[in-house]
Short mmCIF file of C-alpha atoms in Angstrom, two decimals:
data_model
loop_
_atom_site.label_atom_id
_atom_site.label_comp_id
_atom_site.label_asym_id
_atom_site.label_seq_id
_atom_site.Cartn_x
_atom_site.Cartn_y
_atom_site.Cartn_z
CA UNK A 1060 0.27 0.02 0.26
CA UNK A 1061 1.76 3.59 -0.73
CA UNK A 1062 2.03 5.52 1.99
CA UNK A 1063 -0.09 8.50 3.96
CA UNK A 1064 -3.13 8.67 1.51
CA UNK A 1065 -4.57 6.90 3.86
CA UNK A 1066 -6.98 8.29 5.92
CA UNK A 1067 -6.47 7.60 10.20
CA UNK A 1068 -8.38 4.43 11.52
CA UNK A 1069 -8.45 5.12 14.71
CA UNK A 1070 -11.09 5.11 17.65
CA UNK A 1071 -14.30 6.99 17.17
CA UNK A 1072 -17.75 7.76 19.68
CA UNK A 1073 -20.90 7.69 17.88
CA UNK A 1074 -24.02 9.31 20.02
CA UNK A 1075 -27.35 8.24 19.20
CA UNK A 1076 -29.26 11.92 19.82
CA UNK A 1077 -31.99 10.67 19.51
CA UNK A 1078 -32.20 8.24 22.05
CA UNK A 1079 -28.89 9.04 24.35
CA UNK A 1080 -27.28 5.56 23.66
CA UNK A 1081 -23.21 6.13 23.21
CA UNK A 1082 -20.88 3.30 21.33
CA UNK A 1083 -17.10 3.19 20.22
CA UNK A 1084 -16.08 1.96 17.18
CA UNK A 1085 -13.14 2.54 14.72
CA UNK A 1086 -13.98 4.52 11.80
CA UNK A 1087 -12.38 7.36 9.54
CA UNK A 1088 -14.44 9.20 10.52
CA UNK A 1089 -13.67 12.36 12.62
CA UNK A 1090 -14.84 16.07 15.04
CA UNK A 1091 -13.48 18.72 16.36
CA UNK A 1092 -15.64 17.32 19.37
CA UNK A 1093 -14.39 15.06 22.04
CA UNK A 1094 -16.09 12.74 24.82
CA UNK A 1095 -13.62 11.09 27.54
CA UNK A 1096 -15.12 7.52 27.31
CA UNK A 1097 -16.43 4.50 29.71
CA UNK A 1098 -11.34 3.34 29.58
CA UNK A 1099 -10.26 7.02 30.87
CA UNK A 1100 -9.64 8.25 27.32
CA UNK A 1101 -11.06 10.34 24.66
CA UNK A 1102 -11.78 10.53 21.69
CA UNK A 1103 -13.13 12.37 18.91
CA UNK A 1104 -17.83 12.42 19.11
CA UNK A 1105 -19.19 12.38 16.01
CA UNK A 1106 -23.47 13.21 16.31
CA UNK A 1107 -26.57 10.77 14.64
CA UNK A 1108 -29.74 11.52 14.08
CA UNK A 1109 -30.83 8.02 14.07
CA UNK A 1110 -28.86 4.67 14.92
CA UNK A 1111 -29.54 0.95 15.08
CA UNK A 1112 -30.61 2.00 18.75
CA UNK A 1113 -33.81 3.93 17.69
CA UNK A 1114 -34.19 3.02 14.41
CA UNK A 1115 -37.40 1.85 13.70
CA UNK A 1116 -36.57 -1.90 11.75
CA UNK A 1117 -34.01 -2.58 14.52
CA UNK A 1118 -35.97 -1.53 17.48
CA UNK A 1119 -39.48 -3.93 17.24
CA UNK A 1120 -41.72 -0.83 16.75
CA UNK A 1121 -42.91 0.08 13.40
CA UNK A 1122 -46.03 1.28 12.18
CA UNK A 1123 -49.09 -0.85 11.27
CA UNK A 1124 -49.48 0.80 7.13
CA UNK A 1125 -53.09 0.05 6.79
CA UNK A 1126 -54.60 -2.72 5.79
CA UNK A 1127 -57.01 -1.48 3.32
CA UNK A 1128 -56.19 -2.24 -0.53
CA UNK A 1129 -55.90 1.12 -3.10
CA UNK A 1130 -59.20 1.12 -4.10
CA UNK A 1131 -61.12 0.57 -0.91
CA UNK A 1132 -59.72 3.74 -0.29
CA UNK A 1133 -60.33 5.20 -3.08
CA UNK A 1134 -64.24 4.30 -2.47
CA UNK A 1135 -64.01 5.53 1.24
CA UNK A 1136 -63.18 8.99 -0.98
CA UNK A 1137 -65.13 8.99 -2.99
CA UNK A 1138 -68.05 6.19 -3.54
CA UNK A 1139 -70.17 9.04 -1.83
CA UNK A 1140 -69.94 11.04 -4.33
CA UNK A 1141 -70.32 8.49 -7.02
CA UNK A 1142 -73.61 8.03 -6.28
CA UNK A 1143 -75.94 11.25 -6.30
#
């Protein structure tokens, strides 16, 4: 491999701002913010809007889509107009 062309690969702390969960993994992401982790070391902090800790697919809190079909929805909205 060529030297000095690859980004630095080290530990970074990611924080899910929607639920407050933090996790530390290795990444090439950088940030000006830092955080002191549980081991006492300081790591860059990257804030996330959503992660596997808060995403509905992973938490099982998916909202249910209506079971009505497209024709039933149309008749529900406009069925009264057609009978007039």
